[in-house]
Short mmCIF file of C-alpha atoms in Angstrom, two decimals:
data_model
loop_
_atom_site.label_atom_id
_atom_site.label_comp_id
_atom_site.label_asym_id
_atom_site.label_seq_id
_atom_site.Cartn_x
_atom_site.Cartn_y
_atom_site.Cartn_z
CA UNK A 1492 -9.82 -15.93 0.98
CA UNK A 1493 -10.57 -17.93 3.84
CA UNK A 1494 -11.97 -21.41 2.72
CA UNK A 1495 -12.85 -23.35 6.25
CA UNK A 1496 -15.52 -25.05 5.09
CA UNK A 1497 -14.59 -28.57 2.77
CA UNK A 1498 -18.10 -29.17 1.40
CA UNK A 1499 -18.99 -26.01 0.31
CA UNK A 1500 -15.73 -25.12 -1.23
CA UNK A 1501 -15.95 -28.66 -3.13
CA UNK A 1502 -19.39 -27.41 -4.40
CA UNK A 1503 -17.86 -24.06 -5.74
CA UNK A 1504 -15.07 -25.36 -7.60
CA UNK A 1505 -17.30 -28.57 -9.02
CA UNK A 1506 -19.64 -25.90 -10.34
CA UNK A 1507 -17.19 -23.74 -12.04
CA UNK A 1508 -15.80 -27.16 -14.04
CA UNK A 1509 -19.48 -27.73 -15.13
CA UNK A 1510 -19.73 -24.38 -16.24
CA UNK A 1511 -16.46 -23.08 -17.21
CA UNK A 1512 -12.96 -23.93 -18.52
CA UNK A 1513 -10.68 -23.47 -15.66
CA UNK A 1514 -6.99 -22.01 -16.38
CA UNK A 1515 -3.76 -22.65 -14.94
CA UNK A 1516 -1.99 -19.61 -14.05
CA UNK A 1517 0.30 -20.41 -16.66
CA UNK A 1518 -2.41 -20.72 -19.33
CA UNK A 1519 -3.99 -17.39 -18.28
CA UNK A 1520 -0.58 -15.73 -18.91
CA UNK A 1521 0.49 -17.73 -22.30
CA UNK A 1522 -2.99 -17.81 -23.92
CA UNK A 1523 -4.34 -21.82 -23.45
CA UNK A 1524 -8.10 -20.77 -23.35
CA UNK A 1525 -10.93 -22.63 -25.00
CA UNK A 1526 -12.81 -20.35 -27.43
CA UNK A 1527 -16.32 -21.61 -27.02
CA UNK A 1528 -16.37 -21.84 -23.08
CA UNK A 1529 -15.70 -18.65 -20.12
CA UNK A 1530 -12.57 -19.00 -18.76
CA UNK A 1531 -11.67 -18.80 -15.45
CA UNK A 1532 -8.65 -18.76 -13.18
CA UNK A 1533 -9.13 -19.63 -9.56
CA UNK A 1534 -7.22 -17.13 -7.10
CA UNK A 1535 -7.12 -16.47 -3.22
CA UNK A 1536 -5.94 -13.45 -1.22
CA UNK A 1537 -4.01 -12.85 1.91
CA UNK A 1538 -2.63 -15.69 3.45
CA UNK A 1539 -5.00 -18.70 5.66
CA UNK A 1540 -3.88 -21.79 6.91
CA UNK A 1541 -7.08 -23.38 5.47
CA UNK A 1542 -5.53 -23.04 1.87
CA UNK A 1543 -3.31 -25.78 3.30
CA UNK A 1544 -6.18 -27.78 5.25
CA UNK A 1545 -9.18 -27.11 2.84
CA UNK A 1546 -8.32 -25.84 -0.36
CA UNK A 1547 -5.16 -27.99 -1.41
CA UNK A 1548 -6.40 -31.46 -1.08
CA UNK A 1549 -9.65 -30.37 -3.30
CA UNK A 1550 -7.30 -28.56 -5.85
CA UNK A 1551 -5.20 -31.73 -5.87
CA UNK A 1552 -8.14 -33.94 -6.12
CA UNK A 1553 -9.47 -32.04 -9.85
CA UNK A 1554 -6.02 -31.45 -11.00
CA UNK A 1555 -6.30 -27.75 -11.01
CA UNK A 1556 -3.68 -25.22 -10.05
CA UNK A 1557 -4.06 -21.43 -8.50
CA UNK A 1558 -2.95 -18.06 -7.55
CA UNK A 1559 -2.26 -17.26 -4.27
CA UNK A 1560 -1.65 -13.69 -3.57
CA UNK A 1561 0.07 -13.49 -0.07
CA UNK A 1562 0.72 -10.49 2.60
CA UNK A 1563 4.52 -11.36 3.65
CA UNK A 1564 3.39 -9.17 6.71
CA UNK A 1565 1.27 -12.06 7.84
CA UNK A 1566 3.23 -14.91 7.17
CA UNK A 1567 5.66 -13.41 9.47
CA UNK A 1568 3.04 -12.56 11.93
CA UNK A 1569 1.55 -16.43 11.56
CA UNK A 1570 4.02 -17.74 14.11
CA UNK A 1571 1.98 -15.93 16.94
CA UNK A 1572 -1.59 -16.06 17.05
CA UNK A 1573 -1.78 -12.41 18.84
CA UNK A 1574 0.01 -11.00 16.21
CA UNK A 1575 -1.99 -12.41 13.33
CA UNK A 1576 -5.17 -12.07 14.88
CA UNK A 1577 -4.02 -8.13 15.23
CA UNK A 1578 -2.93 -7.89 11.81
CA UNK A 1579 -6.38 -9.60 10.65
CA UNK A 1580 -8.49 -7.25 12.67
CA UNK A 1581 -6.30 -3.93 11.80
CA UNK A 1582 -5.39 -4.63 8.27
CA UNK A 1583 -7.51 -7.64 6.86
CA UNK A 1584 -10.71 -6.11 9.21
CA UNK A 1585 -11.99 -9.41 9.78
CA UNK A 1586 -11.85 -11.87 12.50
CA UNK A 1587 -8.86 -13.47 13.35
CA UNK A 1588 -8.19 -17.48 12.21
CA UNK A 1589 -5.32 -19.25 11.34
CA UNK A 1590 -2.63 -17.62 9.24
CA UNK A 1591 -0.75 -19.31 6.18
CA UNK A 1592 2.78 -19.85 7.70
CA UNK A 1593 5.73 -19.63 5.64
CA UNK A 1594 6.33 -23.01 4.61
CA UNK A 1595 2.25 -23.46 4.00
CA UNK A 1596 3.11 -20.87 1.19
CA UNK A 1597 6.03 -23.13 -0.01
CA UNK A 1598 3.60 -26.10 -0.01
CA UNK A 1599 1.71 -24.40 -2.35
CA UNK A 1600 4.84 -24.04 -4.56
CA UNK A 1601 5.75 -27.17 -4.55
CA UNK A 1602 2.39 -28.69 -5.52
CA UNK A 1603 2.48 -26.21 -8.51
CA UNK A 1604 0.63 -23.76 -7.52
CA UNK A 1605 1.34 -19.95 -8.28
CA UNK A 1606 2.13 -16.96 -5.65
CA UNK A 1607 1.73 -13.18 -6.17
CA UNK A 1608 2.17 -10.34 -4.06
CA UNK A 1609 -0.16 -8.24 -1.89
CA UNK A 1610 1.16 -5.76 -0.26
CA UNK A 1611 3.03 -6.15 2.98
CA UNK A 1612 0.52 -5.23 5.24
CA UNK A 1613 -2.69 -5.21 3.22
CA UNK A 1614 -3.24 -1.28 3.55
CA UNK A 1615 -5.57 0.61 1.56
CA UNK A 1616 -3.14 2.03 -0.92
CA UNK A 1617 -5.29 4.64 -2.66
CA UNK A 1618 -4.53 6.83 0.80
CA UNK A 1619 -1.10 6.23 1.13
CA UNK A 1620 1.38 8.79 -0.63
CA UNK A 1621 3.91 7.71 -3.23
CA UNK A 1622 6.66 6.50 -0.88
CA UNK A 1623 4.48 4.08 1.50
CA UNK A 1624 2.74 2.63 -1.69
CA UNK A 1625 6.23 1.67 -3.12
CA UNK A 1626 7.13 0.28 0.03
CA UNK A 1627 4.48 -1.50 0.60
CA UNK A 1628 4.52 -3.28 -2.82
CA UNK A 1629 8.14 -3.73 -3.17
CA UNK A 1630 9.12 -4.87 0.07
CA UNK A 1631 6.38 -7.36 0.09
CA UNK A 1632 7.59 -8.27 -3.28
CA UNK A 1633 11.38 -8.73 -2.41
CA UNK A 1634 10.51 -10.89 0.85
CA UNK A 1635 8.44 -13.48 -1.14
CA UNK A 1636 10.93 -13.91 -3.95
CA UNK A 1637 13.71 -14.08 -1.51
CA UNK A 1638 12.04 -16.76 0.72
CA UNK A 1639 11.53 -19.03 -2.00
CA UNK A 1640 13.89 -18.07 -4.86
CA UNK A 1641 11.26 -17.08 -7.74
CA UNK A 1642 10.44 -14.08 -9.27
CA UNK A 1643 6.76 -12.45 -8.94
CA UNK A 1644 4.89 -11.19 -11.94
CA UNK A 1645 1.17 -10.85 -10.74
CA UNK A 1646 0.08 -8.34 -7.84
CA UNK A 1647 -3.47 -8.24 -6.56
CA UNK A 1648 -4.57 -4.75 -4.92
CA UNK A 1649 -5.37 -4.92 -1.20
CA UNK A 1650 -9.21 -5.14 -0.63
CA UNK A 1651 -9.46 -4.36 -4.69
CA UNK A 1652 -12.69 -1.83 -5.34
CA UNK A 1653 -12.34 1.03 -7.52
CA UNK A 1654 -11.80 2.95 -4.31
CA UNK A 1655 -8.73 1.23 -2.97
CA UNK A 1656 -6.13 1.73 -6.33
CA UNK A 1657 -5.36 4.67 -8.25
CA UNK A 1658 -3.30 5.54 -11.63
CA UNK A 1659 -0.55 6.57 -9.40
CA UNK A 1660 -0.84 2.85 -7.61
CA UNK A 1661 -0.98 1.30 -10.90
CA UNK A 1662 2.24 3.04 -11.87
CA UNK A 1663 4.07 1.89 -8.78
CA UNK A 1664 2.53 -1.66 -9.14
CA UNK A 1665 4.43 -1.50 -12.64
CA UNK A 1666 7.40 0.21 -11.87
CA UNK A 1667 8.72 -2.38 -9.02
CA UNK A 1668 8.61 -5.10 -11.59
CA UNK A 1669 4.61 -6.76 -11.74
CA UNK A 1670 3.72 -7.34 -15.47
CA UNK A 1671 -0.22 -7.70 -14.00
CA UNK A 1672 -2.50 -6.69 -11.12
CA UNK A 1673 -5.50 -7.83 -10.35
CA UNK A 1674 -8.48 -6.24 -8.61
CA UNK A 1675 -11.68 -7.06 -7.01
CA UNK A 1676 -14.21 -5.13 -10.16
CA UNK A 1677 -16.46 -7.47 -10.91
CA UNK A 1678 -16.80 -7.91 -14.72
CA UNK A 1679 -15.68 -10.33 -17.77
CA UNK A 1680 -12.85 -9.25 -20.04
CA UNK A 1681 -11.30 -10.13 -23.48
CA UNK A 1682 -8.06 -11.60 -22.66
CA UNK A 1683 -5.87 -8.68 -24.41
CA UNK A 1684 -7.70 -6.06 -21.62
CA UNK A 1685 -6.65 -4.88 -18.63
CA UNK A 1686 -3.34 -5.89 -17.55
CA UNK A 1687 -3.40 -3.75 -14.87
CA UNK A 1688 -6.78 -4.02 -13.77
CA UNK A 1689 -7.84 -7.26 -14.38
CA UNK A 1690 -11.13 -8.00 -12.91
CA UNK A 1691 -12.28 -10.87 -10.33
CA UNK A 1692 -15.45 -12.02 -8.79
CA UNK A 1693 -15.12 -12.60 -4.76
CA UNK A 1694 -16.65 -15.68 -4.36
CA UNK A 1695 -17.11 -15.84 -0.12
CA UNK A 1696 -18.58 -18.79 1.75
CA UNK A 1697 -22.28 -17.23 1.52
CA UNK A 1698 -22.81 -17.74 -2.02
CA UNK A 1699 -24.51 -21.11 -3.17
CA UNK A 1700 -23.97 -22.78 -6.29
CA UNK A 1701 -26.92 -21.61 -8.05
CA UNK A 1702 -26.02 -17.94 -7.45
CA UNK A 1703 -22.76 -18.90 -8.89
CA UNK A 1704 -23.97 -20.46 -12.18
CA UNK A 1705 -26.12 -16.93 -12.55
CA UNK A 1706 -23.12 -15.07 -12.41
CA UNK A 1707 -21.09 -17.24 -14.77
CA UNK A 1708 -24.08 -17.07 -16.90
CA UNK A 1709 -23.92 -13.13 -17.52
CA UNK A 1710 -25.02 -12.08 -13.74
CA UNK A 1711 -21.49 -11.11 -13.37
CA UNK A 1712 -21.48 -8.18 -15.98
CA UNK A 1713 -25.04 -7.20 -14.92
CA UNK A 1714 -23.75 -6.67 -11.32
CA UNK A 1715 -21.20 -4.36 -11.96
CA UNK A 1716 -23.07 -2.16 -14.32
CA UNK A 1717 -25.62 -1.67 -11.81
CA UNK A 1718 -22.95 -1.40 -9.19
CA UNK A 1719 -21.85 1.84 -11.54
CA UNK A 1720 -24.77 3.26 -11.43
CA UNK A 1721 -25.50 2.89 -7.73
CA UNK A 1722 -22.07 3.87 -6.17
CA UNK A 1723 -19.72 5.16 -9.03
#
């Protein structure tokens, strides 16, 4: 998500590089994986100015490419701090901070990074009716594609836990033309599994490098197992 702390973000990236093989978005799709290492794809959600100010220089420093999932509604609101703050409070459920601009998103593409859809207004898609879900996903996809002249193939469910998407949500994502969808469900998978339920680990700024190493050495799957038992 937001990465305002440069030192912390670089510690996360260097830890990932020490513990795993970081894939480009292209290799994640084509299968250019390392057989003797855990393979990682770095992704970001929502749309924050810190992606340009903090994350991009560090990714460039280490020659890494990432996949950025964007809410087009947030980019539209970015020129107005008031509107962007309202979007963040109501839709993202966070305190306001600097939002990514359309030009910022274009900068990511110009540096070789990939962009995916994240729904227009970052709603809980599991609670919307069929038409509203379709609109949230499709309008966002068309807005991003028309702005950048690209075809989006990757989508991330807003919030992304098991209670935030359903079989109907997955169907809607597939129907608008996406070929992969990403969750916030934490576990490891083999490359061929879970095309529309790709798991991800959420790295926030309270995580330490030591804790990240524990996750990458098996704690990731253990955490998911415990979570299933406790919350279903």
